[in-house]
Amino acid sequence: PPLDVAAAFKVIARRTPDQIALQRAAGVSCVDLAAAPLAGVALQPGANLADLCLNGADLRGAALPEADFADSLLTAADLEGAALDSARFVGAELTGADLSGALLSNADLSGVPLTQANLSGAMLERASLRGARLLGADLSGALLFGTDLREADFAQANLTGATFSAADLRGAVHLTAEQLDAAALDRATILPAGIAATPDF
């Protein structure tokens, strides 16, 4: 990314909780970085990226391990191939975001809106997507090893070629046998009540 944009992003990522509280008290709901060119940016683990407007931002290939995106807006953001292991997205908005090929092991996406998001080929090992809204999301080829998907909404989600291993799908809604037939799942994966699928391995 341009040096000035990357430098500003790194400064923002070092905000303290007190500084974010002051930001909110001043009526600034989020720091506007919409459409920012941040491809390949690398931050230290645990960067504070809460309360940012990153709608449409280019974060392809960014290295943001353990980053906290709490309450940030990432609608249509491009996070293709980004390293987001153990990142936290609680309260964030990821509708239409591109997370294809992203590394999201141990990430917390609980309750996050991921409508029409692209998660194809994403690594979601031990990630929490409990209660996530995956309406129309593309999870083709995604790796869901030990992933918590309880109460997630799978309406019209594409699971073609996705691999579920020891995943927990209890309480998932709008999930069909046809969707699961297009995926690969093992015997340790826990299915919602009323859904039958033959394990593939």
JSON list of C-alpha atoms in Angstrom, two decimals:
[
{"chain": "A", "resi": 1, "resn": "PRO", "atom": "CA", "xyz": [0.00, 0.00, 0.00]},
{"chain": "A", "resi": 2, "resn": "PRO", "atom": "CA", "xyz": [1.06, 3.66, -0.29]},
{"chain": "A", "resi": 3, "resn": "LEU", "atom": "CA", "xyz": [3.45, 4.48, 2.55]},
{"chain": "A", "resi": 4, "resn": "ASP", "atom": "CA", "xyz": [1.26, 7.24, 4.03]},
{"chain": "A", "resi": 5, "resn": "VAL", "atom": "CA", "xyz": [-1.84, 5.00, 4.09]},
{"chain": "A", "resi": 6, "resn": "ALA", "atom": "CA", "xyz": [0.07, 2.08, 5.62]},
{"chain": "A", "resi": 7, "resn": "ALA", "atom": "CA", "xyz": [1.66, 4.36, 8.23]},
{"chain": "A", "resi": 8, "resn": "ALA", "atom": "CA", "xyz": [-1.72, 5.81, 9.21]},
{"chain": "A", "resi": 9, "resn": "PHE", "atom": "CA", "xyz": [-3.20, 2.33, 9.47]},
{"chain": "A", "resi": 10, "resn": "LYS", "atom": "CA", "xyz": [-0.41, 1.22, 11.78]},
{"chain": "A", "resi": 11, "resn": "VAL", "atom": "CA", "xyz": [-0.95, 4.23, 14.04]},
{"chain": "A", "resi": 12, "resn": "ILE", "atom": "CA", "xyz": [-4.69, 3.55, 14.18]},
{"chain": "A", "resi": 13, "resn": "ALA", "atom": "CA", "xyz": [-3.97, -0.09, 15.06]},
{"chain": "A", "resi": 14, "resn": "ARG", "atom": "CA", "xyz": [-2.14, 1.04, 18.20]},
{"chain": "A", "resi": 15, "resn": "ARG", "atom": "CA", "xyz": [-5.15, 2.85, 19.73]},
{"chain": "A", "resi": 16, "resn": "THR", "atom": "CA", "xyz": [-5.89, 2.01, 23.34]},
{"chain": "A", "resi": 17, "resn": "PRO", "atom": "CA", "xyz": [-9.39, 1.13, 24.60]},
{"chain": "A", "resi": 18, "resn": "ASP", "atom": "CA", "xyz": [-9.47, 4.56, 26.30]},
{"chain": "A", "resi": 19, "resn": "GLN", "atom": "CA", "xyz": [-8.73, 6.28, 23.01]},
{"chain": "A", "resi": 20, "resn": "ILE", "atom": "CA", "xyz": [-11.51, 4.35, 21.29]},
{"chain": "A", "resi": 21, "resn": "ALA", "atom": "CA", "xyz": [-13.88, 5.30, 24.11]},
{"chain": "A", "resi": 22, "resn": "LEU", "atom": "CA", "xyz": [-12.97, 8.96, 23.56]},
{"chain": "A", "resi": 23, "resn": "GLN", "atom": "CA", "xyz": [-13.58, 8.49, 19.83]},
{"chain": "A", "resi": 24, "resn": "ARG", "atom": "CA", "xyz": [-17.06, 7.19, 20.55]},
{"chain": "A", "resi": 25, "resn": "ALA", "atom": "CA", "xyz": [-17.76, 9.94, 23.11]},
{"chain": "A", "resi": 26, "resn": "ALA", "atom": "CA", "xyz": [-16.86, 12.49, 20.44]},
{"chain": "A", "resi": 27, "resn": "GLY", "atom": "CA", "xyz": [-19.55, 11.02, 18.21]},
{"chain": "A", "resi": 28, "resn": "VAL", "atom": "CA", "xyz": [-17.13, 9.36, 15.81]},
{"chain": "A", "resi": 29, "resn": "SER", "atom": "CA", "xyz": [-18.74, 5.97, 15.22]},
{"chain": "A", "resi": 30, "resn": "CYS", "atom": "CA", "xyz": [-15.82, 4.71, 13.14]},
{"chain": "A", "resi": 31, "resn": "VAL", "atom": "CA", "xyz": [-12.57, 5.88, 11.59]},
{"chain": "A", "resi": 32, "resn": "ASP", "atom": "CA", "xyz": [-13.23, 6.12, 7.85]},
{"chain": "A", "resi": 33, "resn": "LEU", "atom": "CA", "xyz": [-10.88, 3.93, 5.82]},
{"chain": "A", "resi": 34, "resn": "ALA", "atom": "CA", "xyz": [-13.43, 2.94, 3.18]},
{"chain": "A", "resi": 35, "resn": "ALA", "atom": "CA", "xyz": [-11.81, 1.69, -0.04]},
{"chain": "A", "resi": 36, "resn": "ALA", "atom": "CA", "xyz": [-8.33, 2.18, 1.49]},
{"chain": "A", "resi": 37, "resn": "PRO", "atom": "CA", "xyz": [-5.50, 0.53, -0.51]},
{"chain": "A", "resi": 38, "resn": "LEU", "atom": "CA", "xyz": [-3.99, -1.72, 2.17]},
{"chain": "A", "resi": 39, "resn": "ALA", "atom": "CA", "xyz": [-3.08, -4.85, 0.20]},
{"chain": "A", "resi": 40, "resn": "GLY", "atom": "CA", "xyz": [-0.22, -6.74, 1.83]},
{"chain": "A", "resi": 41, "resn": "VAL", "atom": "CA", "xyz": [-0.10, -4.59, 4.95]},
{"chain": "A", "resi": 42, "resn": "ALA", "atom": "CA", "xyz": [1.43, -6.40, 7.95]},
{"chain": "A", "resi": 43, "resn": "LEU", "atom": "CA", "xyz": [0.69, -5.53, 11.57]},
{"chain": "A", "resi": 44, "resn": "GLN", "atom": "CA", "xyz": [1.94, -6.91, 14.86]},
{"chain": "A", "resi": 45, "resn": "PRO", "atom": "CA", "xyz": [-0.31, -9.57, 16.44]},
{"chain": "A", "resi": 46, "resn": "GLY", "atom": "CA", "xyz": [-3.23, -8.17, 18.40]},
{"chain": "A", "resi": 47, "resn": "ALA", "atom": "CA", "xyz": [-3.72, -4.96, 16.42]},
{"chain": "A", "resi": 48, "resn": "ASN", "atom": "CA", "xyz": [-6.72, -2.93, 17.60]},
{"chain": "A", "resi": 49, "resn": "LEU", "atom": "CA", "xyz": [-8.84, -2.50, 14.46]},
{"chain": "A", "resi": 50, "resn": "ALA", "atom": "CA", "xyz": [-12.13, -1.96, 16.29]},
{"chain": "A", "resi": 51, "resn": "ASP", "atom": "CA", "xyz": [-14.61, 0.72, 15.21]},
{"chain": "A", "resi": 52, "resn": "LEU", "atom": "CA", "xyz": [-13.20, 1.20, 11.71]},
{"chain": "A", "resi": 53, "resn": "CYS", "atom": "CA", "xyz": [-15.10, 1.79, 8.47]},
{"chain": "A", "resi": 54, "resn": "LEU", "atom": "CA", "xyz": [-13.27, -0.53, 6.07]},
{"chain": "A", "resi": 55, "resn": "ASN", "atom": "CA", "xyz": [-16.09, -0.96, 3.56]},
{"chain": "A", "resi": 56, "resn": "GLY", "atom": "CA", "xyz": [-14.59, -1.86, 0.20]},
{"chain": "A", "resi": 57, "resn": "ALA", "atom": "CA", "xyz": [-11.03, -1.69, 1.57]},
{"chain": "A", "resi": 58, "resn": "ASP", "atom": "CA", "xyz": [-8.33, -3.66, -0.26]},
{"chain": "A", "resi": 59, "resn": "LEU", "atom": "CA", "xyz": [-6.72, -5.90, 2.36]},
{"chain": "A", "resi": 60, "resn": "ARG", "atom": "CA", "xyz": [-5.68, -8.70, 0.04]},
{"chain": "A", "resi": 61, "resn": "GLY", "atom": "CA", "xyz": [-2.83, -10.73, 1.49]},
{"chain": "A", "resi": 62, "resn": "ALA", "atom": "CA", "xyz": [-2.73, -8.61, 4.65]},
{"chain": "A", "resi": 63, "resn": "ALA", "atom": "CA", "xyz": [-1.09, -10.15, 7.71]},
{"chain": "A", "resi": 64, "resn": "LEU", "atom": "CA", "xyz": [-3.37, -9.30, 10.64]},
{"chain": "A", "resi": 65, "resn": "PRO", "atom": "CA", "xyz": [-3.05, -12.16, 13.15]},
{"chain": "A", "resi": 66, "resn": "GLU", "atom": "CA", "xyz": [-5.06, -11.82, 16.37]},
{"chain": "A", "resi": 67, "resn": "ALA", "atom": "CA", "xyz": [-6.45, -8.48, 15.19]},
{"chain": "A", "resi": 68, "resn": "ASP", "atom": "CA", "xyz": [-9.57, -7.18, 16.91]},
{"chain": "A", "resi": 69, "resn": "PHE", "atom": "CA", "xyz": [-12.17, -5.97, 14.37]},
{"chain": "A", "resi": 70, "resn": "ALA", "atom": "CA", "xyz": [-14.93, -5.51, 16.97]},
{"chain": "A", "resi": 71, "resn": "ASP", "atom": "CA", "xyz": [-17.82, -3.40, 15.63]},
{"chain": "A", "resi": 72, "resn": "SER", "atom": "CA", "xyz": [-15.95, -2.55, 12.43]},
{"chain": "A", "resi": 73, "resn": "LEU", "atom": "CA", "xyz": [-17.65, -2.30, 9.03]},
{"chain": "A", "resi": 74, "resn": "LEU", "atom": "CA", "xyz": [-16.07, -4.50, 6.36]},
{"chain": "A", "resi": 75, "resn": "THR", "atom": "CA", "xyz": [-18.91, -4.68, 3.84]},
{"chain": "A", "resi": 76, "resn": "ALA", "atom": "CA", "xyz": [-17.48, -5.74, 0.45]},
{"chain": "A", "resi": 77, "resn": "ALA", "atom": "CA", "xyz": [-13.94, -5.54, 1.83]},
{"chain": "A", "resi": 78, "resn": "ASP", "atom": "CA", "xyz": [-11.35, -7.60, -0.07]},
{"chain": "A", "resi": 79, "resn": "LEU", "atom": "CA", "xyz": [-9.51, -9.88, 2.38]},
{"chain": "A", "resi": 80, "resn": "GLU", "atom": "CA", "xyz": [-8.54, -12.53, -0.16]},
{"chain": "A", "resi": 81, "resn": "GLY", "atom": "CA", "xyz": [-5.64, -14.61, 1.14]},
{"chain": "A", "resi": 82, "resn": "ALA", "atom": "CA", "xyz": [-5.32, -12.52, 4.30]},
{"chain": "A", "resi": 83, "resn": "ALA", "atom": "CA", "xyz": [-3.72, -14.06, 7.40]},
{"chain": "A", "resi": 84, "resn": "LEU", "atom": "CA", "xyz": [-6.38, -13.58, 10.10]},
{"chain": "A", "resi": 85, "resn": "ASP", "atom": "CA", "xyz": [-5.61, -16.42, 12.50]},
{"chain": "A", "resi": 86, "resn": "SER", "atom": "CA", "xyz": [-7.20, -15.83, 15.92]},
{"chain": "A", "resi": 87, "resn": "ALA", "atom": "CA", "xyz": [-8.72, -12.53, 14.73]},
{"chain": "A", "resi": 88, "resn": "ARG", "atom": "CA", "xyz": [-11.89, -11.34, 16.48]},
{"chain": "A", "resi": 89, "resn": "PHE", "atom": "CA", "xyz": [-14.85, -10.03, 14.47]},
{"chain": "A", "resi": 90, "resn": "VAL", "atom": "CA", "xyz": [-17.55, -9.85, 17.15]},
{"chain": "A", "resi": 91, "resn": "GLY", "atom": "CA", "xyz": [-20.03, -7.13, 16.21]},
{"chain": "A", "resi": 92, "resn": "ALA", "atom": "CA", "xyz": [-18.38, -6.59, 12.82]},
{"chain": "A", "resi": 93, "resn": "GLU", "atom": "CA", "xyz": [-20.20, -6.46, 9.48]},
{"chain": "A", "resi": 94, "resn": "LEU", "atom": "CA", "xyz": [-18.80, -8.65, 6.67]},
{"chain": "A", "resi": 95, "resn": "THR", "atom": "CA", "xyz": [-21.67, -8.76, 4.20]},
{"chain": "A", "resi": 96, "resn": "GLY", "atom": "CA", "xyz": [-20.30, -9.30, 0.71]},
{"chain": "A", "resi": 97, "resn": "ALA", "atom": "CA", "xyz": [-16.71, -9.47, 1.91]},
{"chain": "A", "resi": 98, "resn": "ASP", "atom": "CA", "xyz": [-14.14, -11.54, 0.00]},
{"chain": "A", "resi": 99, "resn": "LEU", "atom": "CA", "xyz": [-12.40, -13.91, 2.41]},
{"chain": "A", "resi": 100, "resn": "SER", "atom": "CA", "xyz": [-11.46, -16.47, -0.21]},
{"chain": "A", "resi": 101, "resn": "GLY", "atom": "CA", "xyz": [-8.34, -18.38, 0.74]},
{"chain": "A", "resi": 102, "resn": "ALA", "atom": "CA", "xyz": [-8.08, -16.46, 4.01]},
{"chain": "A", "resi": 103, "resn": "LEU", "atom": "CA", "xyz": [-6.42, -18.06, 7.03]},
{"chain": "A", "resi": 104, "resn": "LEU", "atom": "CA", "xyz": [-9.02, -17.87, 9.80]},
{"chain": "A", "resi": 105, "resn": "SER", "atom": "CA", "xyz": [-7.94, -20.63, 12.19]},
{"chain": "A", "resi": 106, "resn": "ASN", "atom": "CA", "xyz": [-9.23, -19.91, 15.73]},
{"chain": "A", "resi": 107, "resn": "ALA", "atom": "CA", "xyz": [-10.94, -16.73, 14.50]},
{"chain": "A", "resi": 108, "resn": "ASP", "atom": "CA", "xyz": [-14.09, -15.55, 16.28]},
{"chain": "A", "resi": 109, "resn": "LEU", "atom": "CA", "xyz": [-16.87, -14.81, 13.78]},
{"chain": "A", "resi": 110, "resn": "SER", "atom": "CA", "xyz": [-19.69, -15.54, 16.21]},
{"chain": "A", "resi": 111, "resn": "GLY", "atom": "CA", "xyz": [-22.96, -13.95, 15.12]},
{"chain": "A", "resi": 112, "resn": "VAL", "atom": "CA", "xyz": [-21.30, -12.06, 12.28]},
{"chain": "A", "resi": 113, "resn": "PRO", "atom": "CA", "xyz": [-23.32, -11.18, 9.15]},
{"chain": "A", "resi": 114, "resn": "LEU", "atom": "CA", "xyz": [-21.56, -12.95, 6.26]},
{"chain": "A", "resi": 115, "resn": "THR", "atom": "CA", "xyz": [-24.40, -12.72, 3.75]},
{"chain": "A", "resi": 116, "resn": "GLN", "atom": "CA", "xyz": [-23.07, -13.22, 0.20]},
{"chain": "A", "resi": 117, "resn": "ALA", "atom": "CA", "xyz": [-19.51, -13.37, 1.56]},
{"chain": "A", "resi": 118, "resn": "ASN", "atom": "CA", "xyz": [-16.89, -15.36, -0.35]},
{"chain": "A", "resi": 119, "resn": "LEU", "atom": "CA", "xyz": [-15.21, -17.88, 1.98]},
{"chain": "A", "resi": 120, "resn": "SER", "atom": "CA", "xyz": [-14.18, -20.27, -0.77]},
{"chain": "A", "resi": 121, "resn": "GLY", "atom": "CA", "xyz": [-11.00, -22.14, 0.12]},
{"chain": "A", "resi": 122, "resn": "ALA", "atom": "CA", "xyz": [-10.79, -20.42, 3.50]},
{"chain": "A", "resi": 123, "resn": "MET", "atom": "CA", "xyz": [-9.09, -22.22, 6.39]},
{"chain": "A", "resi": 124, "resn": "LEU", "atom": "CA", "xyz": [-11.53, -22.13, 9.31]},
{"chain": "A", "resi": 125, "resn": "GLU", "atom": "CA", "xyz": [-9.93, -24.68, 11.63]},
{"chain": "A", "resi": 126, "resn": "ARG", "atom": "CA", "xyz": [-11.30, -24.31, 15.19]},
{"chain": "A", "resi": 127, "resn": "ALA", "atom": "CA", "xyz": [-12.94, -21.02, 14.22]},
{"chain": "A", "resi": 128, "resn": "SER", "atom": "CA", "xyz": [-16.20, -19.99, 15.84]},
{"chain": "A", "resi": 129, "resn": "LEU", "atom": "CA", "xyz": [-19.03, -19.14, 13.46]},
{"chain": "A", "resi": 130, "resn": "ARG", "atom": "CA", "xyz": [-21.70, -19.81, 16.04]},
{"chain": "A", "resi": 131, "resn": "GLY", "atom": "CA", "xyz": [-24.85, -17.95, 15.02]},
{"chain": "A", "resi": 132, "resn": "ALA", "atom": "CA", "xyz": [-23.14, -16.51, 11.94]},
{"chain": "A", "resi": 133, "resn": "ARG", "atom": "CA", "xyz": [-25.41, -15.49, 9.08]},
{"chain": "A", "resi": 134, "resn": "LEU", "atom": "CA", "xyz": [-24.10, -17.29, 6.01]},
{"chain": "A", "resi": 135, "resn": "LEU", "atom": "CA", "xyz": [-27.03, -16.53, 3.68]},
{"chain": "A", "resi": 136, "resn": "GLY", "atom": "CA", "xyz": [-25.87, -17.08, 0.12]},
{"chain": "A", "resi": 137, "resn": "ALA", "atom": "CA", "xyz": [-22.25, -17.30, 1.26]},
{"chain": "A", "resi": 138, "resn": "ASP", "atom": "CA", "xyz": [-19.74, -19.26, -0.82]},
{"chain": "A", "resi": 139, "resn": "LEU", "atom": "CA", "xyz": [-17.94, -21.84, 1.34]},
{"chain": "A", "resi": 140, "resn": "SER", "atom": "CA", "xyz": [-16.88, -24.02, -1.58]},
{"chain": "A", "resi": 141, "resn": "GLY", "atom": "CA", "xyz": [-13.62, -25.78, -0.80]},
{"chain": "A", "resi": 142, "resn": "ALA", "atom": "CA", "xyz": [-13.47, -24.29, 2.69]},
{"chain": "A", "resi": 143, "resn": "LEU", "atom": "CA", "xyz": [-11.76, -26.33, 5.42]},
{"chain": "A", "resi": 144, "resn": "LEU", "atom": "CA", "xyz": [-13.93, -26.57, 8.54]},
{"chain": "A", "resi": 145, "resn": "PHE", "atom": "CA", "xyz": [-11.93, -28.67, 10.98]},
{"chain": "A", "resi": 146, "resn": "GLY", "atom": "CA", "xyz": [-13.29, -28.50, 14.54]},
{"chain": "A", "resi": 147, "resn": "THR", "atom": "CA", "xyz": [-15.29, -25.43, 13.52]},
{"chain": "A", "resi": 148, "resn": "ASP", "atom": "CA", "xyz": [-18.15, -24.26, 15.76]},
{"chain": "A", "resi": 149, "resn": "LEU", "atom": "CA", "xyz": [-21.13, -23.69, 13.45]},
{"chain": "A", "resi": 150, "resn": "ARG", "atom": "CA", "xyz": [-23.90, -24.04, 16.02]},
{"chain": "A", "resi": 151, "resn": "GLU", "atom": "CA", "xyz": [-27.04, -22.03, 15.18]},
{"chain": "A", "resi": 152, "resn": "ALA", "atom": "CA", "xyz": [-25.44, -20.69, 11.98]},
{"chain": "A", "resi": 153, "resn": "ASP", "atom": "CA", "xyz": [-27.81, -19.81, 9.12]},
{"chain": "A", "resi": 154, "resn": "PHE", "atom": "CA", "xyz": [-26.89, -21.62, 5.90]},
{"chain": "A", "resi": 155, "resn": "ALA", "atom": "CA", "xyz": [-29.74, -20.43, 3.67]},
{"chain": "A", "resi": 156, "resn": "GLN", "atom": "CA", "xyz": [-28.61, -20.89, 0.05]},
{"chain": "A", "resi": 157, "resn": "ALA", "atom": "CA", "xyz": [-24.96, -21.22, 1.10]},
{"chain": "A", "resi": 158, "resn": "ASN", "atom": "CA", "xyz": [-22.67, -23.01, -1.35]},
{"chain": "A", "resi": 159, "resn": "LEU", "atom": "CA", "xyz": [-20.89, -25.91, 0.41]},
{"chain": "A", "resi": 160, "resn": "THR", "atom": "CA", "xyz": [-19.58, -27.63, -2.72]},
{"chain": "A", "resi": 161, "resn": "GLY", "atom": "CA", "xyz": [-16.26, -29.28, -1.93]},
{"chain": "A", "resi": 162, "resn": "ALA", "atom": "CA", "xyz": [-16.16, -27.94, 1.63]},
{"chain": "A", "resi": 163, "resn": "THR", "atom": "CA", "xyz": [-14.64, -30.33, 4.17]},
{"chain": "A", "resi": 164, "resn": "PHE", "atom": "CA", "xyz": [-16.22, -30.73, 7.62]},
{"chain": "A", "resi": 165, "resn": "SER", "atom": "CA", "xyz": [-14.13, -32.64, 10.15]},
{"chain": "A", "resi": 166, "resn": "ALA", "atom": "CA", "xyz": [-15.25, -32.75, 13.80]},
{"chain": "A", "resi": 167, "resn": "ALA", "atom": "CA", "xyz": [-17.34, -29.66, 13.07]},
{"chain": "A", "resi": 168, "resn": "ASP", "atom": "CA", "xyz": [-20.35, -28.84, 15.27]},
{"chain": "A", "resi": 169, "resn": "LEU", "atom": "CA", "xyz": [-23.51, -28.01, 13.31]},
{"chain": "A", "resi": 170, "resn": "ARG", "atom": "CA", "xyz": [-26.02, -28.43, 16.12]},
{"chain": "A", "resi": 171, "resn": "GLY", "atom": "CA", "xyz": [-28.91, -26.03, 15.79]},
{"chain": "A", "resi": 172, "resn": "ALA", "atom": "CA", "xyz": [-27.82, -24.82, 12.34]},
{"chain": "A", "resi": 173, "resn": "VAL", "atom": "CA", "xyz": [-30.78, -23.53, 10.34]},
{"chain": "A", "resi": 174, "resn": "HIS", "atom": "CA", "xyz": [-31.70, -23.67, 6.65]},
{"chain": "A", "resi": 175, "resn": "LEU", "atom": "CA", "xyz": [-29.10, -26.40, 6.15]},
{"chain": "A", "resi": 176, "resn": "THR", "atom": "CA", "xyz": [-30.21, -29.14, 3.77]},
{"chain": "A", "resi": 177, "resn": "ALA", "atom": "CA", "xyz": [-29.09, -32.68, 3.07]},
{"chain": "A", "resi": 178, "resn": "GLU", "atom": "CA", "xyz": [-28.42, -31.57, -0.51]},
{"chain": "A", "resi": 179, "resn": "GLN", "atom": "CA", "xyz": [-25.96, -28.94, 0.68]},
{"chain": "A", "resi": 180, "resn": "LEU", "atom": "CA", "xyz": [-24.16, -31.51, 2.82]},
{"chain": "A", "resi": 181, "resn": "ASP", "atom": "CA", "xyz": [-24.11, -34.05, 0.00]},
{"chain": "A", "resi": 182, "resn": "ALA", "atom": "CA", "xyz": [-22.07, -31.55, -2.00]},
{"chain": "A", "resi": 183, "resn": "ALA", "atom": "CA", "xyz": [-19.54, -31.35, 0.84]},
{"chain": "A", "resi": 184, "resn": "ALA", "atom": "CA", "xyz": [-17.27, -33.92, 2.49]},
{"chain": "A", "resi": 185, "resn": "LEU", "atom": "CA", "xyz": [-17.87, -34.71, 6.15]},
{"chain": "A", "resi": 186, "resn": "ASP", "atom": "CA", "xyz": [-16.46, -37.16, 8.65]},
{"chain": "A", "resi": 187, "resn": "ARG", "atom": "CA", "xyz": [-18.15, -39.26, 11.32]},
{"chain": "A", "resi": 188, "resn": "ALA", "atom": "CA", "xyz": [-17.08, -36.87, 14.06]},
{"chain": "A", "resi": 189, "resn": "THR", "atom": "CA", "xyz": [-19.07, -33.97, 12.59]},
{"chain": "A", "resi": 190, "resn": "ILE", "atom": "CA", "xyz": [-22.23, -33.31, 14.61]},
{"chain": "A", "resi": 191, "resn": "LEU", "atom": "CA", "xyz": [-25.27, -32.61, 12.42]},
{"chain": "A", "resi": 192, "resn": "PRO", "atom": "CA", "xyz": [-28.44, -30.70, 13.29]},
{"chain": "A", "resi": 193, "resn": "ALA", "atom": "CA", "xyz": [-31.44, -32.70, 14.46]},
{"chain": "A", "resi": 194, "resn": "GLY", "atom": "CA", "xyz": [-33.46, -34.02, 11.54]},
{"chain": "A", "resi": 195, "resn": "ILE", "atom": "CA", "xyz": [-30.60, -33.88, 9.03]},
{"chain": "A", "resi": 196, "resn": "ALA", "atom": "CA", "xyz": [-29.12, -37.13, 7.79]},
{"chain": "A", "resi": 197, "resn": "ALA", "atom": "CA", "xyz": [-25.96, -37.36, 5.73]},
{"chain": "A", "resi": 198, "resn": "THR", "atom": "CA", "xyz": [-23.61, -40.21, 4.98]},
{"chain": "A", "resi": 199, "resn": "PRO", "atom": "CA", "xyz": [-20.05, -39.55, 6.23]},
{"chain": "A", "resi": 200, "resn": "ASP", "atom": "CA", "xyz": [-17.43, -39.50, 3.50]},
{"chain": "A", "resi": 201, "resn": "PHE", "atom": "CA", "xyz": [-14.46, -40.39, 5.70]}
]
